[in-house]
Amino acid sequence: YAEILQWNGNFADAAAHYKAATTLSPKFPEVYAGLAEVAALQGQYDQARAHLNQAIANAWTPQQKLGYMRQIVGTYALQGAPADVTKALEAAIAQAKAQGDGISTAILYSQLATVQANANNANAAHQSLATAKAASANAPYQVHYFGGVAHGLMKHWAPAGQELVAL
């Protein structure tokens, strides 16, 4: 019910229902993720990250934990904090590597490359893209997508085109 309230923009009631659910099932990570989403939708990014950290602490699987870590990256991006985006991406990359998840590692490195390219750090962006492609034998389409974005941000049109063709 909380999610329906949230979708309808009734954030106060949605948060109240999510909070009530935490008392019924305090180890259910999706409740904290719901609270995080409501907070983020209202621009309360610090609170959203606090809820996401609770979701991480209660995650049922390593992959679910990684998903919440990616959502933390998103809160920093929405907040316009590129240095914190970089730190959060690096933490998610470390987690993906620890899980032996080459595909997620590759995607996260390619996302990091876009942040680096946007900061005019072409060398770091190129290194992250190379690491992304080396992380997984079959680079998923997201690696090429973010590679194209990174190259476009650096105004490297030919490599950007090659990445988009690879999609």
Tab-separated table of N, CA and C in Angstrom:
chain	number	residue	atom	x	y	z
A	1	TYR	N	0.825	-1.192	0.000
A	1	TYR	CA	0.000	0.000	0.000
A	1	TYR	C	0.873	1.261	0.000
A	2	ALA	N	1.993	1.200	0.724
A	2	ALA	CA	2.888	2.358	0.792
A	2	ALA	C	3.398	2.733	-0.597
A	3	GLU	N	3.685	1.724	-1.396
A	3	GLU	CA	4.201	2.001	-2.738
A	3	GLU	C	3.140	2.685	-3.605
A	4	ILE	N	1.908	2.292	-3.477
A	4	ILE	CA	0.825	2.928	-4.240
A	4	ILE	C	0.685	4.392	-3.819
A	5	LEU	N	0.746	4.641	-2.518
A	5	LEU	CA	0.690	6.020	-2.033
A	5	LEU	C	1.853	6.829	-2.594
A	6	GLN	N	3.020	6.205	-2.607
A	6	GLN	CA	4.218	6.868	-3.144
A	6	GLN	C	4.027	7.213	-4.618
A	7	TRP	N	3.537	6.266	-5.398
A	7	TRP	CA	3.316	6.503	-6.834
A	7	TRP	C	2.337	7.641	-7.069
A	8	ASN	N	1.412	7.814	-6.149
A	8	ASN	CA	0.416	8.881	-6.281
A	8	ASN	C	0.886	10.201	-5.696
A	9	GLY	N	2.134	10.245	-5.251
A	9	GLY	CA	2.697	11.485	-4.746
A	9	GLY	C	2.336	11.800	-3.308
A	10	ASN	N	1.733	10.858	-2.623
A	10	ASN	CA	1.364	11.049	-1.227
A	10	ASN	C	2.516	10.549	-0.351
A	11	PHE	N	3.590	11.343	-0.326
A	11	PHE	CA	4.834	10.901	0.298
A	11	PHE	C	4.736	10.766	1.812
A	12	ALA	N	4.018	11.647	2.468
A	12	ALA	CA	3.913	11.582	3.928
A	12	ALA	C	3.237	10.290	4.371
A	13	ASP	N	2.118	9.957	3.726
A	13	ASP	CA	1.423	8.716	4.086
A	13	ASP	C	2.223	7.490	3.677
A	14	ALA	N	2.900	7.574	2.539
A	14	ALA	CA	3.741	6.456	2.106
A	14	ALA	C	4.830	6.199	3.131
A	15	ALA	N	5.508	7.258	3.562
A	15	ALA	CA	6.569	7.106	4.559
A	15	ALA	C	6.015	6.528	5.860
A	16	ALA	N	4.832	6.977	6.255
A	16	ALA	CA	4.223	6.460	7.490
A	16	ALA	C	3.959	4.958	7.380
A	17	HIS	N	3.475	4.503	6.227
A	17	HIS	CA	3.209	3.077	6.041
A	17	HIS	C	4.508	2.272	5.970
A	18	TYR	N	5.516	2.823	5.307
A	18	TYR	CA	6.816	2.137	5.281
A	18	TYR	C	7.376	2.020	6.698
A	19	LYS	N	7.281	3.105	7.475
A	19	LYS	CA	7.796	3.084	8.855
A	19	LYS	C	7.038	2.064	9.696
A	20	ALA	N	5.734	1.988	9.500
A	20	ALA	CA	4.948	0.983	10.226
A	20	ALA	C	5.412	-0.423	9.849
A	21	ALA	N	5.752	-0.619	8.595
A	21	ALA	CA	6.220	-1.932	8.141
A	21	ALA	C	7.559	-2.302	8.780
A	22	THR	N	8.384	-1.299	9.112
A	22	THR	CA	9.666	-1.613	9.757
A	22	THR	C	9.450	-2.193	11.150
A	23	THR	N	8.343	-1.847	11.788
A	23	THR	CA	8.073	-2.418	13.112
A	23	THR	C	7.544	-3.843	13.003
A	24	LEU	N	6.883	-4.129	11.891
A	24	LEU	CA	6.350	-5.486	11.683
A	24	LEU	C	7.441	-6.446	11.214
A	25	SER	N	8.321	-5.938	10.375
A	25	SER	CA	9.373	-6.777	9.809
A	25	SER	C	10.654	-5.956	9.690
A	26	PRO	N	11.375	-5.792	10.794
A	26	PRO	CA	12.536	-4.900	10.790
A	26	PRO	C	13.707	-5.383	9.939
A	27	LYS	N	13.704	-6.615	9.510
A	27	LYS	CA	14.803	-7.146	8.702
A	27	LYS	C	14.449	-7.233	7.214
A	28	PHE	N	13.376	-6.575	6.802
A	28	PHE	CA	12.927	-6.612	5.405
A	28	PHE	C	13.542	-5.427	4.664
A	29	PRO	N	14.553	-5.663	3.833
A	29	PRO	CA	15.292	-4.559	3.217
A	29	PRO	C	14.463	-3.682	2.296
A	30	GLU	N	13.452	-4.241	1.657
A	30	GLU	CA	12.661	-3.464	0.712
A	30	GLU	C	11.896	-2.333	1.390
A	31	VAL	N	11.589	-2.496	2.661
A	31	VAL	CA	10.909	-1.426	3.393
A	31	VAL	C	11.834	-0.211	3.490
A	32	TYR	N	13.095	-0.468	3.813
A	32	TYR	CA	14.060	0.627	3.908
A	32	TYR	C	14.332	1.240	2.535
A	33	ALA	N	14.335	0.405	1.508
A	33	ALA	CA	14.508	0.928	0.149
A	33	ALA	C	13.328	1.816	-0.231
A	34	GLY	N	12.130	1.443	0.187
A	34	GLY	CA	10.956	2.276	-0.060
A	34	GLY	C	11.049	3.613	0.663
A	35	LEU	N	11.483	3.573	1.919
A	35	LEU	CA	11.689	4.820	2.666
A	35	LEU	C	12.736	5.690	1.978
A	36	ALA	N	13.777	5.056	1.464
A	36	ALA	CA	14.838	5.789	0.760
A	36	ALA	C	14.299	6.464	-0.491
A	37	GLU	N	13.472	5.745	-1.218
A	37	GLU	CA	12.916	6.311	-2.452
A	37	GLU	C	12.018	7.508	-2.150
A	38	VAL	N	11.196	7.388	-1.123
A	38	VAL	CA	10.328	8.507	-0.740
A	38	VAL	C	11.175	9.711	-0.335
A	39	ALA	N	12.223	9.471	0.444
A	39	ALA	CA	13.100	10.568	0.870
A	39	ALA	C	13.787	11.211	-0.334
A	40	ALA	N	14.292	10.397	-1.246
A	40	ALA	CA	14.986	10.937	-2.422
A	40	ALA	C	14.041	11.740	-3.302
A	41	LEU	N	12.820	11.265	-3.451
A	41	LEU	CA	11.845	11.994	-4.262
A	41	LEU	C	11.530	13.371	-3.686
A	42	GLN	N	11.787	13.536	-2.400
A	42	GLN	CA	11.547	14.820	-1.742
A	42	GLN	C	12.835	15.619	-1.578
A	43	GLY	N	13.921	15.133	-2.178
A	43	GLY	CA	15.197	15.849	-2.097
A	43	GLY	C	15.926	15.662	-0.783
A	44	GLN	N	15.529	14.696	-0.003
A	44	GLN	CA	16.164	14.414	1.292
A	44	GLN	C	17.199	13.303	1.102
A	45	TYR	N	18.304	13.660	0.455
A	45	TYR	CA	19.279	12.661	0.020
A	45	TYR	C	20.051	12.035	1.166
A	46	ASP	N	20.394	12.795	2.184
A	46	ASP	CA	21.098	12.212	3.334
A	46	ASP	C	20.220	11.169	4.023
A	47	GLN	N	18.957	11.489	4.172
A	47	GLN	CA	18.017	10.553	4.787
A	47	GLN	C	17.844	9.323	3.892
A	48	ALA	N	17.780	9.538	2.589
A	48	ALA	CA	17.653	8.409	1.654
A	48	ALA	C	18.842	7.464	1.802
A	49	ARG	N	20.046	8.038	1.887
A	49	ARG	CA	21.236	7.190	2.037
A	49	ARG	C	21.227	6.432	3.370
A	50	ALA	N	20.727	7.071	4.424
A	50	ALA	CA	20.632	6.383	5.722
A	50	ALA	C	19.708	5.168	5.608
A	51	HIS	N	18.589	5.342	4.919
A	51	HIS	CA	17.660	4.218	4.732
A	51	HIS	C	18.286	3.144	3.835
A	52	LEU	N	18.995	3.560	2.809
A	52	LEU	CA	19.648	2.581	1.931
A	52	LEU	C	20.721	1.800	2.682
A	53	ASN	N	21.414	2.456	3.590
A	53	ASN	CA	22.395	1.734	4.397
A	53	ASN	C	21.724	0.700	5.290
A	54	GLN	N	20.506	0.992	5.762
A	54	GLN	CA	19.747	-0.010	6.518
A	54	GLN	C	19.341	-1.162	5.605
A	55	ALA	N	18.964	-0.831	4.378
A	55	ALA	CA	18.614	-1.889	3.421
A	55	ALA	C	19.828	-2.759	3.131
A	56	ILE	N	20.997	-2.136	2.986
A	56	ILE	CA	22.231	-2.889	2.741
A	56	ILE	C	22.512	-3.825	3.917
A	57	ALA	N	22.348	-3.313	5.126
A	57	ALA	CA	22.614	-4.125	6.319
A	57	ALA	C	21.687	-5.335	6.406
A	58	ASN	N	20.509	-5.243	5.802
A	58	ASN	CA	19.528	-6.328	5.866
A	58	ASN	C	19.352	-7.056	4.536
A	59	ALA	N	20.192	-6.758	3.565
A	59	ALA	CA	20.054	-7.382	2.239
A	59	ALA	C	20.139	-8.900	2.340
A	60	TRP	N	19.320	-9.562	1.538
A	60	TRP	CA	19.266	-11.015	1.573
A	60	TRP	C	20.350	-11.652	0.717
A	61	THR	N	20.778	-10.945	-0.317
A	61	THR	CA	21.782	-11.508	-1.216
A	61	THR	C	22.857	-10.458	-1.499
A	62	PRO	N	24.036	-10.910	-1.886
A	62	PRO	CA	25.075	-9.950	-2.271
A	62	PRO	C	24.640	-9.061	-3.436
A	63	GLN	N	23.906	-9.612	-4.377
A	63	GLN	CA	23.450	-8.837	-5.531
A	63	GLN	C	22.464	-7.755	-5.102
A	64	GLN	N	21.614	-8.062	-4.145
A	64	GLN	CA	20.675	-7.067	-3.633
A	64	GLN	C	21.445	-5.940	-2.937
A	65	LYS	N	22.472	-6.300	-2.179
A	65	LYS	CA	23.314	-5.301	-1.523
A	65	LYS	C	23.937	-4.377	-2.557
A	66	LEU	N	24.441	-4.943	-3.632
A	66	LEU	CA	25.047	-4.153	-4.698
A	66	LEU	C	24.013	-3.220	-5.342
A	67	GLY	N	22.802	-3.694	-5.495
A	67	GLY	CA	21.739	-2.851	-6.049
A	67	GLY	C	21.467	-1.627	-5.181
A	68	TYR	N	21.464	-1.817	-3.884
A	68	TYR	CA	21.257	-0.681	-2.982
A	68	TYR	C	22.456	0.269	-3.021
A	69	MET	N	23.648	-0.285	-3.168
A	69	MET	CA	24.835	0.570	-3.281
A	69	MET	C	24.740	1.433	-4.540
A	70	ARG	N	24.207	0.862	-5.622
A	70	ARG	CA	24.016	1.633	-6.850
A	70	ARG	C	22.999	2.750	-6.637
A	71	GLN	N	21.984	2.477	-5.827
A	71	GLN	CA	21.001	3.519	-5.544
A	71	GLN	C	21.635	4.667	-4.751
A	72	ILE	N	22.590	4.346	-3.883
A	72	ILE	CA	23.311	5.403	-3.168
A	72	ILE	C	24.057	6.282	-4.168
A	73	VAL	N	24.667	5.666	-5.175
A	73	VAL	CA	25.324	6.438	-6.239
A	73	VAL	C	24.324	7.418	-6.845
A	74	GLY	N	23.122	6.935	-7.106
A	74	GLY	CA	22.087	7.776	-7.702
A	74	GLY	C	21.705	8.960	-6.844
A	75	THR	N	21.694	8.773	-5.520
A	75	THR	CA	21.339	9.905	-4.655
A	75	THR	C	22.393	10.997	-4.743
A	76	TYR	N	23.659	10.601	-4.829
A	76	TYR	CA	24.715	11.610	-4.971
A	76	TYR	C	24.627	12.300	-6.328
A	77	ALA	N	24.280	11.542	-7.365
A	77	ALA	CA	24.136	12.144	-8.694
A	77	ALA	C	22.994	13.153	-8.698
A	78	LEU	N	21.864	12.785	-8.100
A	78	LEU	CA	20.730	13.709	-8.027
A	78	LEU	C	21.075	14.950	-7.220
A	79	GLN	N	21.925	14.784	-6.243
A	79	GLN	CA	22.329	15.889	-5.387
A	79	GLN	C	23.362	16.778	-6.077
A	80	GLY	N	23.932	16.296	-7.179
A	80	GLY	CA	24.946	17.083	-7.885
A	80	GLY	C	26.277	17.081	-7.175
A	81	ALA	N	26.670	15.928	-6.656
A	81	ALA	CA	27.913	15.802	-5.891
A	81	ALA	C	28.852	14.813	-6.589
A	82	PRO	N	29.555	15.261	-7.645
A	82	PRO	CA	30.361	14.313	-8.430
A	82	PRO	C	31.473	13.624	-7.646
A	83	ALA	N	32.087	14.292	-6.693
A	83	ALA	CA	33.143	13.636	-5.910
A	83	ALA	C	32.563	12.484	-5.095
A	84	ASP	N	31.359	12.685	-4.555
A	84	ASP	CA	30.711	11.625	-3.794
A	84	ASP	C	30.197	10.514	-4.717
A	85	VAL	N	29.780	10.876	-5.927
A	85	VAL	CA	29.402	9.858	-6.912
A	85	VAL	C	30.595	8.946	-7.170
A	86	THR	N	31.761	9.552	-7.358
A	86	THR	CA	32.971	8.771	-7.616
A	86	THR	C	33.266	7.830	-6.457
A	87	LYS	N	33.223	8.340	-5.232
A	87	LYS	CA	33.491	7.494	-4.064
A	87	LYS	C	32.485	6.353	-3.955
A	88	ALA	N	31.214	6.658	-4.182
A	88	ALA	CA	30.183	5.630	-4.082
A	88	ALA	C	30.332	4.600	-5.200
A	89	LEU	N	30.697	5.047	-6.406
A	89	LEU	CA	30.949	4.097	-7.495
A	89	LEU	C	32.138	3.197	-7.158
A	90	GLU	N	33.184	3.781	-6.604
A	90	GLU	CA	34.355	2.982	-6.241
A	90	GLU	C	34.002	1.939	-5.177
A	91	ALA	N	33.142	2.302	-4.223
A	91	ALA	CA	32.700	1.339	-3.213
A	91	ALA	C	31.879	0.222	-3.855
A	92	ALA	N	31.001	0.588	-4.789
A	92	ALA	CA	30.195	-0.422	-5.481
A	92	ALA	C	31.077	-1.320	-6.347
A	93	ILE	N	32.094	-0.740	-6.988
A	93	ILE	CA	33.030	-1.539	-7.779
A	93	ILE	C	33.746	-2.552	-6.890
A	94	ALA	N	34.212	-2.110	-5.734
A	94	ALA	CA	34.887	-3.020	-4.803
A	94	ALA	C	33.957	-4.162	-4.388
A	95	GLN	N	32.690	-3.839	-4.152
A	95	GLN	CA	31.712	-4.861	-3.774
A	95	GLN	C	31.481	-5.837	-4.931
A	96	ALA	N	31.334	-5.319	-6.136
A	96	ALA	CA	31.114	-6.188	-7.298
A	96	ALA	C	32.314	-7.108	-7.517
A	97	LYS	N	33.510	-6.560	-7.375
A	97	LYS	CA	34.721	-7.388	-7.508
A	97	LYS	C	34.756	-8.473	-6.436
A	98	ALA	N	34.422	-8.093	-5.194
A	98	ALA	CA	34.428	-9.051	-4.091
A	98	ALA	C	33.431	-10.186	-4.345
A	99	GLN	N	32.350	-9.876	-5.044
A	99	GLN	CA	31.340	-10.885	-5.370
A	99	GLN	C	31.732	-11.714	-6.596
A	100	GLY	N	32.805	-11.299	-7.271
A	100	GLY	CA	33.189	-11.980	-8.506
A	100	GLY	C	32.224	-11.703	-9.643
A	101	ASP	N	31.571	-10.556	-9.594
A	101	ASP	CA	30.552	-10.190	-10.580
A	101	ASP	C	31.188	-9.307	-11.657
A	102	GLY	N	31.713	-9.951	-12.692
A	102	GLY	CA	32.397	-9.232	-13.759
A	102	GLY	C	31.494	-8.296	-14.535
A	103	ILE	N	30.253	-8.687	-14.746
A	103	ILE	CA	29.335	-7.847	-15.519
A	103	ILE	C	29.037	-6.553	-14.767
A	104	SER	N	28.689	-6.658	-13.483
A	104	SER	CA	28.421	-5.439	-12.701
A	104	SER	C	29.678	-4.591	-12.581
A	105	THR	N	30.819	-5.240	-12.402
A	105	THR	CA	32.080	-4.502	-12.327
A	105	THR	C	32.302	-3.703	-13.603
A	106	ALA	N	32.062	-4.337	-14.741
A	106	ALA	CA	32.249	-3.664	-16.028
A	106	ALA	C	31.307	-2.474	-16.172
A	107	ILE	N	30.054	-2.663	-15.827
A	107	ILE	CA	29.075	-1.579	-15.949
A	107	ILE	C	29.450	-0.418	-15.027
A	108	LEU	N	29.813	-0.729	-13.801
A	108	LEU	CA	30.168	0.323	-12.840
A	108	LEU	C	31.405	1.094	-13.280
A	109	TYR	N	32.403	0.402	-13.817
A	109	TYR	CA	33.590	1.109	-14.319
A	109	TYR	C	33.214	2.024	-15.486
A	110	SER	N	32.314	1.573	-16.355
A	110	SER	CA	31.925	2.427	-17.476
A	110	SER	C	31.132	3.645	-16.984
A	111	GLN	N	30.341	3.463	-15.927
A	111	GLN	CA	29.649	4.611	-15.335
A	111	GLN	C	30.646	5.577	-14.705
A	112	LEU	N	31.658	5.034	-14.052
A	112	LEU	CA	32.706	5.870	-13.475
A	112	LEU	C	33.404	6.675	-14.569
A	113	ALA	N	33.593	6.070	-15.723
A	113	ALA	CA	34.235	6.773	-16.842
A	113	ALA	C	33.430	8.003	-17.259
A	114	THR	N	32.101	7.918	-17.206
A	114	THR	CA	31.300	9.095	-17.585
A	114	THR	C	31.491	10.228	-16.585
A	115	VAL	N	31.596	9.893	-15.314
A	115	VAL	CA	31.820	10.920	-14.287
A	115	VAL	C	33.196	11.556	-14.493
A	116	GLN	N	34.180	10.725	-14.769
A	116	GLN	CA	35.538	11.228	-14.991
A	116	GLN	C	35.604	12.078	-16.256
A	117	ALA	N	34.935	11.637	-17.302
A	117	ALA	CA	34.919	12.410	-18.547
A	117	ALA	C	34.235	13.756	-18.335
A	118	ASN	N	33.162	13.755	-17.578
A	118	ASN	CA	32.454	15.000	-17.296
A	118	ASN	C	33.321	15.972	-16.496
A	119	ALA	N	34.257	15.425	-15.711
A	119	ALA	CA	35.183	16.248	-14.926
A	119	ALA	C	36.440	16.600	-15.730
A	120	ASN	N	36.402	16.329	-17.042
A	120	ASN	CA	37.538	16.611	-17.938
A	120	ASN	C	38.793	15.837	-17.570
A	121	ASN	N	38.632	14.633	-17.035
A	121	ASN	CA	39.760	13.776	-16.703
A	121	ASN	C	39.792	12.632	-17.719
A	122	ALA	N	40.272	12.960	-18.917
A	122	ALA	CA	40.247	12.006	-20.022
A	122	ALA	C	41.095	10.772	-19.739
A	123	ASN	N	42.245	10.950	-19.122
A	123	ASN	CA	43.106	9.792	-18.846
A	123	ASN	C	42.416	8.795	-17.933
A	124	ALA	N	41.815	9.283	-16.847
A	124	ALA	CA	41.114	8.393	-15.922
A	124	ALA	C	39.910	7.744	-16.610
A	125	ALA	N	39.196	8.513	-17.428
A	125	ALA	CA	38.027	7.970	-18.133
A	125	ALA	C	38.439	6.845	-19.076
A	126	HIS	N	39.520	7.058	-19.825
A	126	HIS	CA	39.994	6.008	-20.732
A	126	HIS	C	40.439	4.769	-19.965
A	127	GLN	N	41.092	4.977	-18.838
A	127	GLN	CA	41.532	3.848	-18.021
A	127	GLN	C	40.327	3.077	-17.477
A	128	SER	N	39.305	3.797	-17.016
A	128	SER	CA	38.104	3.127	-16.510
A	128	SER	C	37.384	2.358	-17.607
A	129	LEU	N	37.346	2.923	-18.811
A	129	LEU	CA	36.707	2.209	-19.928
A	129	LEU	C	37.480	0.943	-20.279
A	130	ALA	N	38.807	1.029	-20.275
A	130	ALA	CA	39.622	-0.159	-20.554
A	130	ALA	C	39.406	-1.212	-19.476
A	131	THR	N	39.331	-0.782	-18.236
A	131	THR	CA	39.102	-1.713	-17.129
A	131	THR	C	37.711	-2.329	-17.233
A	132	ALA	N	36.738	-1.543	-17.649
A	132	ALA	CA	35.371	-2.052	-17.818
A	132	ALA	C	35.345	-3.175	-18.848
A	133	LYS	N	36.013	-2.958	-19.956
A	133	LYS	CA	35.994	-3.968	-21.022
A	133	LYS	C	36.789	-5.210	-20.640
A	134	ALA	N	37.799	-5.038	-19.785
A	134	ALA	CA	38.599	-6.179	-19.338
A	134	ALA	C	37.898	-6.958	-18.223
A	135	ALA	N	36.934	-6.340	-17.559
A	135	ALA	CA	36.285	-6.964	-16.405
A	135	ALA	C	35.348	-8.101	-16.787
A	136	SER	N	34.861	-8.078	-18.013
A	136	SER	CA	33.908	-9.102	-18.441
A	136	SER	C	34.218	-9.505	-19.874
A	137	ALA	N	34.309	-10.810	-20.100
A	137	ALA	CA	34.620	-11.311	-21.442
A	137	ALA	C	33.597	-10.825	-22.468
A	138	ASN	N	32.357	-10.775	-22.066
A	138	ASN	CA	31.285	-10.291	-22.931
A	138	ASN	C	30.758	-8.986	-22.342
A	139	ALA	N	31.332	-7.891	-22.780
A	139	ALA	CA	30.919	-6.590	-22.246
A	139	ALA	C	29.434	-6.373	-22.540
A	140	PRO	N	28.638	-6.142	-21.497
A	140	PRO	CA	27.209	-5.910	-21.723
A	140	PRO	C	26.985	-4.573	-22.429
A	141	TYR	N	25.809	-4.419	-22.994
A	141	TYR	CA	25.509	-3.225	-23.786
A	141	TYR	C	25.707	-1.941	-22.990
A	142	GLN	N	25.485	-1.985	-21.666
A	142	GLN	CA	25.627	-0.777	-20.859
A	142	GLN	C	27.056	-0.226	-20.910
A	143	VAL	N	28.034	-1.117	-21.014
A	143	VAL	CA	29.435	-0.685	-21.087
A	143	VAL	C	29.639	0.144	-22.352
A	144	HIS	N	29.066	-0.304	-23.448
A	144	HIS	CA	29.188	0.453	-24.701
A	144	HIS	C	28.384	1.751	-24.642
A	145	TYR	N	27.219	1.691	-24.026
A	145	TYR	CA	26.404	2.901	-23.892
A	145	TYR	C	27.157	3.966	-23.100
A	146	PHE	N	27.609	3.606	-21.898
A	146	PHE	CA	28.330	4.581	-21.078
A	146	PHE	C	29.674	4.952	-21.697
A	147	GLY	N	30.266	4.019	-22.431
A	147	GLY	CA	31.493	4.341	-23.169
A	147	GLY	C	31.222	5.413	-24.218
A	148	GLY	N	30.098	5.279	-24.901
A	148	GLY	CA	29.726	6.292	-25.888
A	148	GLY	C	29.470	7.639	-25.239
A	149	VAL	N	28.808	7.623	-24.094
A	149	VAL	CA	28.553	8.870	-23.364
A	149	VAL	C	29.873	9.507	-22.937
A	150	ALA	N	30.765	8.694	-22.365
A	150	ALA	CA	32.053	9.220	-21.891
A	150	ALA	C	32.847	9.825	-23.038
A	151	HIS	N	32.920	9.106	-24.154
A	151	HIS	CA	33.659	9.639	-25.302
A	151	HIS	C	32.992	10.900	-25.846
A	152	GLY	N	31.666	10.927	-25.849
A	152	GLY	CA	30.964	12.132	-26.287
A	152	GLY	C	31.255	13.319	-25.387
A	153	LEU	N	31.289	13.079	-24.082
A	153	LEU	CA	31.617	14.159	-23.149
A	153	LEU	C	33.029	14.696	-23.383
A	154	MET	N	33.912	13.812	-23.846
A	154	MET	CA	35.296	14.227	-24.119
A	154	MET	C	35.459	14.752	-25.552
A	155	LYS	N	34.366	14.745	-26.302
A	155	LYS	CA	34.362	15.159	-27.704
A	155	LYS	C	35.271	14.294	-28.570
A	156	HIS	N	35.335	13.020	-28.212
A	156	HIS	CA	36.054	12.018	-29.003
A	156	HIS	C	34.998	11.297	-29.851
A	157	TRP	N	34.673	11.914	-30.972
A	157	TRP	CA	33.503	11.482	-31.743
A	157	TRP	C	33.661	10.116	-32.376
A	158	ALA	N	34.819	9.796	-32.937
A	158	ALA	CA	34.996	8.488	-33.582
A	158	ALA	C	34.843	7.352	-32.570
A	159	PRO	N	35.546	7.397	-31.412
A	159	PRO	CA	35.332	6.321	-30.441
A	159	PRO	C	33.901	6.283	-29.906
A	160	ALA	N	33.268	7.441	-29.776
A	160	ALA	CA	31.872	7.462	-29.323
A	160	ALA	C	30.998	6.721	-30.325
A	161	GLY	N	31.221	6.992	-31.603
A	161	GLY	CA	30.471	6.299	-32.648
A	161	GLY	C	30.711	4.801	-32.627
A	162	GLN	N	31.953	4.393	-32.403
A	162	GLN	CA	32.271	2.958	-32.346
A	162	GLN	C	31.554	2.286	-31.183
A	163	GLU	N	31.494	2.974	-30.057
A	163	GLU	CA	30.785	2.404	-28.899
A	163	GLU	C	29.303	2.239	-29.214
A	164	LEU	N	28.727	3.234	-29.870
A	164	LEU	CA	27.294	3.161	-30.179
A	164	LEU	C	27.004	2.091	-31.217
A	165	VAL	N	27.911	1.898	-32.161
A	165	VAL	CA	27.735	0.820	-33.140
A	165	VAL	C	27.753	-0.535	-32.459
A	166	ALA	N	28.558	-0.661	-31.398
A	166	ALA	CA	28.666	-1.928	-30.675
A	166	ALA	C	27.401	-2.278	-29.895
A	167	LEU	N	26.523	-1.290	-29.729
A	167	LEU	CA	25.272	-1.565	-29.024
A	167	LEU	C	24.439	-2.540	-29.829
